PDB file of C-alpha atoms in Angstrom:
ATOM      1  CA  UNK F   1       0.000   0.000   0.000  1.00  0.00           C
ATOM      2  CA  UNK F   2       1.801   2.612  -1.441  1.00  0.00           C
ATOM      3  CA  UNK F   3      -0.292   5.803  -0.543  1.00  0.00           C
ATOM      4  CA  UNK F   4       1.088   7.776   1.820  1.00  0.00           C
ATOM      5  CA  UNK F   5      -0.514   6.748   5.436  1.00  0.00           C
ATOM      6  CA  UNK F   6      -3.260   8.660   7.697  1.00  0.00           C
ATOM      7  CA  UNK F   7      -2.547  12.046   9.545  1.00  0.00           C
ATOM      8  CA  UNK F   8      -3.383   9.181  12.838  1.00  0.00           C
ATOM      9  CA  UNK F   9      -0.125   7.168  11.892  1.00  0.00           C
ATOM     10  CA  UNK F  10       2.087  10.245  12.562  1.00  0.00           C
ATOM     11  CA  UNK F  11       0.483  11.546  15.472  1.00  0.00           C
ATOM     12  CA  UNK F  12       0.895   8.027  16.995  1.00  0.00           C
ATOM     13  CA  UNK F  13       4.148   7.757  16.358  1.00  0.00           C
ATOM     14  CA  UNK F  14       4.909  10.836  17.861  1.00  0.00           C
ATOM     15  CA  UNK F  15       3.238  10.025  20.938  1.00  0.00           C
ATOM     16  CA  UNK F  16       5.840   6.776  20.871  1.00  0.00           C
ATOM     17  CA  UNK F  17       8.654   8.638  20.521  1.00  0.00           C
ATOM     18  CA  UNK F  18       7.635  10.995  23.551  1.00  0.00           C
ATOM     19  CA  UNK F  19       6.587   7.943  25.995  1.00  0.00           C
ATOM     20  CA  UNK F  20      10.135   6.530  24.744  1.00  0.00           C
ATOM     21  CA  UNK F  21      12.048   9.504  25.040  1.00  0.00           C
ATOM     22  CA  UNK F  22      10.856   9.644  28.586  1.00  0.00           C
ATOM     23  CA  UNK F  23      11.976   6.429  29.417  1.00  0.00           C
ATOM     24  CA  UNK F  24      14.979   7.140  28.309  1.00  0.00           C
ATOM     25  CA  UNK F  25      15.370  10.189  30.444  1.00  0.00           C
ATOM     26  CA  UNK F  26      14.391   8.274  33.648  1.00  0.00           C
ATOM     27  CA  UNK F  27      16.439   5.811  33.141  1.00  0.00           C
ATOM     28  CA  UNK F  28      19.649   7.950  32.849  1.00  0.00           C
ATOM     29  CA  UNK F  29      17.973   9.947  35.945  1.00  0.00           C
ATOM     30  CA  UNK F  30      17.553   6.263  38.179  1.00  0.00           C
ATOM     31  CA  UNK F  31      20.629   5.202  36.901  1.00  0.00           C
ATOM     32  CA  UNK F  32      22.339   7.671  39.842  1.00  0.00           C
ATOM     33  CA  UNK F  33      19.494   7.957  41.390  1.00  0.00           C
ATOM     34  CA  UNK F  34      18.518   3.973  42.229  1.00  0.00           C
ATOM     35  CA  UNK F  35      16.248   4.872  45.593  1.00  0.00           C
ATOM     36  CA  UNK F  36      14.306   7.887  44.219  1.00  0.00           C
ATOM     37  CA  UNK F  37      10.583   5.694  44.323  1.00  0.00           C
ATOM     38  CA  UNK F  38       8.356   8.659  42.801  1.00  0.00           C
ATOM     39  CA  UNK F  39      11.112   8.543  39.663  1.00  0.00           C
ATOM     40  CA  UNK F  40      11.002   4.724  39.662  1.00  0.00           C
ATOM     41  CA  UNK F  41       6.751   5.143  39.704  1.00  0.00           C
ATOM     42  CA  UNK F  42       6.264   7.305  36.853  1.00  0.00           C
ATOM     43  CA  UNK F  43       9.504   4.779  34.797  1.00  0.00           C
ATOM     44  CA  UNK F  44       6.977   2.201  35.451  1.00  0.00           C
ATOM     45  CA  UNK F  45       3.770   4.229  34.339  1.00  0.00           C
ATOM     46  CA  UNK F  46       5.577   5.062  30.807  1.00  0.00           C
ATOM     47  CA  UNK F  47       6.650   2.072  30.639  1.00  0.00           C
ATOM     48  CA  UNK F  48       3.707   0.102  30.286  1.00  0.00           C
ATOM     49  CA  UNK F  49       1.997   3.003  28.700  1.00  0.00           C
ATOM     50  CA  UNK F  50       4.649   3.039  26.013  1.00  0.00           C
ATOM     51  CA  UNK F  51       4.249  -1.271  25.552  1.00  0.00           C
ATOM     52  CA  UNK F  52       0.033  -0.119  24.945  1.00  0.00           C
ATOM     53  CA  UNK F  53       0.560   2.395  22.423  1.00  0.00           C
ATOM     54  CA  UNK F  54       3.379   0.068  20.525  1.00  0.00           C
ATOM     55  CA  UNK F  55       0.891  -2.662  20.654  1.00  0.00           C
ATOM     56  CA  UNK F  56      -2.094  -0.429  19.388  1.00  0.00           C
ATOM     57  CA  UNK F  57       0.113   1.136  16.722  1.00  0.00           C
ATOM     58  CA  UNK F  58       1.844  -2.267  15.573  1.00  0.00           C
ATOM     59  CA  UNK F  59      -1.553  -4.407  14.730  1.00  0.00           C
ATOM     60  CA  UNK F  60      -2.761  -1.256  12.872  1.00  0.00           C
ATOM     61  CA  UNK F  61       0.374  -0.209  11.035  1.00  0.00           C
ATOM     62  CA  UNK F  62       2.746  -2.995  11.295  1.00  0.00           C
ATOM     63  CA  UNK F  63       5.987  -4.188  13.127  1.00  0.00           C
ATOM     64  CA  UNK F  64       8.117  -0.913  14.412  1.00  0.00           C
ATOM     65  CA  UNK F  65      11.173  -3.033  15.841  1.00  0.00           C
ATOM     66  CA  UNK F  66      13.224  -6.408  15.245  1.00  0.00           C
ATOM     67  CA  UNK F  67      11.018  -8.717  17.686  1.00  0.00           C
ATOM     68  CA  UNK F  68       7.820  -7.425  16.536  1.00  0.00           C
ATOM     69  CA  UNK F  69       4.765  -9.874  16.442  1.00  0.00           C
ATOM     70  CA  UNK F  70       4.318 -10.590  12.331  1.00  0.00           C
ATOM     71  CA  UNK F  71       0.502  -9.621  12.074  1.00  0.00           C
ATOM     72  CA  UNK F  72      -0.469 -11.705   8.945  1.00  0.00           C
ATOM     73  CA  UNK F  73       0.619 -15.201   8.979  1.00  0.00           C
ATOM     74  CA  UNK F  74       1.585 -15.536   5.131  1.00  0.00           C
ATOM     75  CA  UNK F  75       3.367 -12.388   4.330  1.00  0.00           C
ATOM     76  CA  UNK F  76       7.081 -11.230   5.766  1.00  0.00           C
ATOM     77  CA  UNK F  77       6.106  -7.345   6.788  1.00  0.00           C
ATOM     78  CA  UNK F  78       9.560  -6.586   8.083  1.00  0.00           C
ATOM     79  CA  UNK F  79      10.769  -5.684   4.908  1.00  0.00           C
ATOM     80  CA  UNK F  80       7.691  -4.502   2.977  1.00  0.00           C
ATOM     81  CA  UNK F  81       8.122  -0.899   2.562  1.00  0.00           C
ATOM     82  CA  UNK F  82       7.325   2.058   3.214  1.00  0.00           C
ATOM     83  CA  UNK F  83      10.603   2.224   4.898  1.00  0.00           C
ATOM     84  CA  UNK F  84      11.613   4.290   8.418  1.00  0.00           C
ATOM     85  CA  UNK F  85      12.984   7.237   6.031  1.00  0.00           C
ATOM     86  CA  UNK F  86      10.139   6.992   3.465  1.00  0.00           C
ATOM     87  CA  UNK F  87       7.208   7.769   5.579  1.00  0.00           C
TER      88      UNK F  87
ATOM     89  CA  UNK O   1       9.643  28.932  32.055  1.00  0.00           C
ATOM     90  CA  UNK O   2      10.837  29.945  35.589  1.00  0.00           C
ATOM     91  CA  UNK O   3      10.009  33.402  35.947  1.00  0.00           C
ATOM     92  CA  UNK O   4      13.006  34.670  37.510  1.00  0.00           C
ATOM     93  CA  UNK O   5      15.920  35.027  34.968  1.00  0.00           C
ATOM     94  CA  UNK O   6      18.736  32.112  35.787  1.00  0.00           C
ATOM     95  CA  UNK O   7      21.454  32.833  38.011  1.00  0.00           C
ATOM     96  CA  UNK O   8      24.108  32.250  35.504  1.00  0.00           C
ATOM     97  CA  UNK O   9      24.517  32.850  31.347  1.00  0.00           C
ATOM     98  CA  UNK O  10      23.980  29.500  28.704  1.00  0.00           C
ATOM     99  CA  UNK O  11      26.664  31.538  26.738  1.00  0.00           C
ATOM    100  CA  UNK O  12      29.803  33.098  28.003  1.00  0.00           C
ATOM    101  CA  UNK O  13      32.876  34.959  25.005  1.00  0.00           C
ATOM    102  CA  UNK O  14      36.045  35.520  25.595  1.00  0.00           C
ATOM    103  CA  UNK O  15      38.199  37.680  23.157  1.00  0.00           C
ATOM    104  CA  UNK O  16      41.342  35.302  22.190  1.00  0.00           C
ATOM    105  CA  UNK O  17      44.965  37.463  22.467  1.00  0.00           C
ATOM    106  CA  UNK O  18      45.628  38.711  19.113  1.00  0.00           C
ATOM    107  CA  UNK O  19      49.244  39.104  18.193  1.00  0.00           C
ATOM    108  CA  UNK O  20      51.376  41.132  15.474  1.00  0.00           C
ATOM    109  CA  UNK O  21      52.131  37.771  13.462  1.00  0.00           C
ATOM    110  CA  UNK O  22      48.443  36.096  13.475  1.00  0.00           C
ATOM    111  CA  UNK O  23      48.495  34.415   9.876  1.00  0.00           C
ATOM    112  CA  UNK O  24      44.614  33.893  10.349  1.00  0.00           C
ATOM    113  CA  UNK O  25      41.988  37.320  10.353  1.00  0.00           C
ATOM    114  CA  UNK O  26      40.875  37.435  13.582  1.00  0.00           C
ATOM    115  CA  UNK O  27      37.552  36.107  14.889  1.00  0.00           C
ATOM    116  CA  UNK O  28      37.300  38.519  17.491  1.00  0.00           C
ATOM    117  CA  UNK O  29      34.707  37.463  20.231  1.00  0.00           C
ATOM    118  CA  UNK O  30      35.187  33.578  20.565  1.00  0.00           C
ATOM    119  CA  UNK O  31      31.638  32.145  22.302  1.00  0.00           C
ATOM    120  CA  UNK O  32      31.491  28.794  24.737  1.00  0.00           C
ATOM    121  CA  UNK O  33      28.323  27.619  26.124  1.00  0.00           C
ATOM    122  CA  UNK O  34      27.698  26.648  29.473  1.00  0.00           C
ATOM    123  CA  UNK O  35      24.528  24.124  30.166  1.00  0.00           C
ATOM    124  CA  UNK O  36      22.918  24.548  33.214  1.00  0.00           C
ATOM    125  CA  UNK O  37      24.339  20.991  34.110  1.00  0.00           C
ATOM    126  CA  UNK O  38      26.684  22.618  34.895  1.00  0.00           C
ATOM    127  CA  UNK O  39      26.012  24.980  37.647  1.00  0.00           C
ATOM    128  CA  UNK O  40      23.846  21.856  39.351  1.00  0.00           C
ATOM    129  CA  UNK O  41      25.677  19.223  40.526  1.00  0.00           C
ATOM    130  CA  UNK O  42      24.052  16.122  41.879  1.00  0.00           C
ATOM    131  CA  UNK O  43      20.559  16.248  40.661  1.00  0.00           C
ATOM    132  CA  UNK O  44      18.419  16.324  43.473  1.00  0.00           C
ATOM    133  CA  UNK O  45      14.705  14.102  43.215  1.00  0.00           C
ATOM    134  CA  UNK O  46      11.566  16.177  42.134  1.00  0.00           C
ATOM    135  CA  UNK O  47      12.235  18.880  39.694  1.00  0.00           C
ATOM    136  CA  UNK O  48       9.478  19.821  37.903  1.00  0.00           C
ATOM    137  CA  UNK O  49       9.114  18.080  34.126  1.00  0.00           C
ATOM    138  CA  UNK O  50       7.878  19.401  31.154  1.00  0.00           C
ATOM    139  CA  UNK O  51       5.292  17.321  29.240  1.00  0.00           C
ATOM    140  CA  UNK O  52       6.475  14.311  27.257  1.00  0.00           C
ATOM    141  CA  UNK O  53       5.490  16.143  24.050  1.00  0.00           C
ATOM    142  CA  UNK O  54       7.460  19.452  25.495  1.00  0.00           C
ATOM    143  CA  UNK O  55      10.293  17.445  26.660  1.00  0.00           C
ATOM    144  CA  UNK O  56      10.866  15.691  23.095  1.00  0.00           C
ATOM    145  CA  UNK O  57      10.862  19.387  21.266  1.00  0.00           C
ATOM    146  CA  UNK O  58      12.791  20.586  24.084  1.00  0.00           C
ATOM    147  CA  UNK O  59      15.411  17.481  24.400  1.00  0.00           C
ATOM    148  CA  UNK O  60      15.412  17.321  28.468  1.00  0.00           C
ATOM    149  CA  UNK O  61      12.839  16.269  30.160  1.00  0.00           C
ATOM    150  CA  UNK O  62      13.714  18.316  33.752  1.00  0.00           C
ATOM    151  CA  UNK O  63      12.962  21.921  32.601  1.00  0.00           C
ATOM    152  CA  UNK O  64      15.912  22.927  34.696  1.00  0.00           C
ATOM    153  CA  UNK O  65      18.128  21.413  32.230  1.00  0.00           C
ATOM    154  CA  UNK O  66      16.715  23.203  28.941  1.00  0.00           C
ATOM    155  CA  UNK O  67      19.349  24.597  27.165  1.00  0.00           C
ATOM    156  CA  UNK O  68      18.397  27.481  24.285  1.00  0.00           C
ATOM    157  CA  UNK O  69      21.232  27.480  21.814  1.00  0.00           C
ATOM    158  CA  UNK O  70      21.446  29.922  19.000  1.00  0.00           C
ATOM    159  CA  UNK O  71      24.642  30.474  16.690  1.00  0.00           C
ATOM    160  CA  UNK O  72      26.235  33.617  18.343  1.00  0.00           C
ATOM    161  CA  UNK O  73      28.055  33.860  15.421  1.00  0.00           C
ATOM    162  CA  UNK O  74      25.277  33.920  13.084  1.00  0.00           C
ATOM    163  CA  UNK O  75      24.458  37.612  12.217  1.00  0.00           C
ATOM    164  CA  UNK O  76      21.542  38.427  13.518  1.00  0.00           C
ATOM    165  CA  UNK O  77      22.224  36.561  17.154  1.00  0.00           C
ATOM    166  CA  UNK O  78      25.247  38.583  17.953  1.00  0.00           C
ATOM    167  CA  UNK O  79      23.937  38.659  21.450  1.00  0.00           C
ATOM    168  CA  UNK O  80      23.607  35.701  23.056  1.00  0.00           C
ATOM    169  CA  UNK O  81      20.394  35.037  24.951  1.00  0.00           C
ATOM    170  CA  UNK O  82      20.106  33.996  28.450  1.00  0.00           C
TER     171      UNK O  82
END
């Protein structure tokens, strides 16, 4: 499916990247900062919050990482395009 | 944005010596920057955060940490901000 995807793919993605890029913040943060509970509380919150949105995201649009359930049983979608840098 | 203006500048210029036998045309004012990592030390637990949206634009997600930077030796930003 070549045509270029829904305005919802993008703003889904974005909201990835932010849950992610939150995680990765924290974790640096807890990293020096291993006793610091409220920090360890909201890791956890994103965290699982960031595994719901990957989930909702990857049966609608496909696999986003190596590891990723294959939705359709007959067709390899790791490779199908569009590609990272086409969308 | 904390209302009161930070206690120390993101930018800070020194003027390099310049002498008689400088092959190069001088650059004049020579700009470092200076995060506010910097000037904090040890983080301490409980800083206020900016939304995850705001903290991906931003790239921190501790609003004590944002960092503006802007070419200082770009024209039109001769003085640095902040």
């Amino acid at each position: 499916m070549d045509k270029p995807y829904p305005n919802d793919y993008y703003k889904q993605l974005e909201e990835i990247q932010a849950a992610d890029f939150v995680l990765v913040e924290l974790t640096l943060y807890l990293d020096t900062h291993p006793d610091d509970g409220q920090a360890i509380g909201q890791y956890n919150q994103f965290a699982q919050y960031s595994k719901q949105l990957k989930r909702a995201f990857e049966s609608q649009f496909g696999p986003l990482q190596q590891g990723s359930l294959n939705s359709s049983p007959n067709v390899w979608e790791w490779s199908k395009s569009p590609w990272p840098w086409q969308i | 944005m904390n209302s009161q203006p930070p206690p120390f500048t993101n930018v800070k210029s020194y003027v390099p010596f310049r002498g008689p036998c400088d092959p190069c045309p001088p650059i004049g004012r020579k700009y470092f920057s200076t995060p506010p990592s910097l000037y904090l030390g040890f983080q301490p637990p409980g800083l206020p955060q900016f939304s995850p949206a705001d903290a991906l634009r931003k790239g921190t997600l501790w609003k004590v940490f944002y960092d503006y930077y802007d070419n200082p030796y770009r024209k039109g930003a001769g003085k640095p901000r902040g």
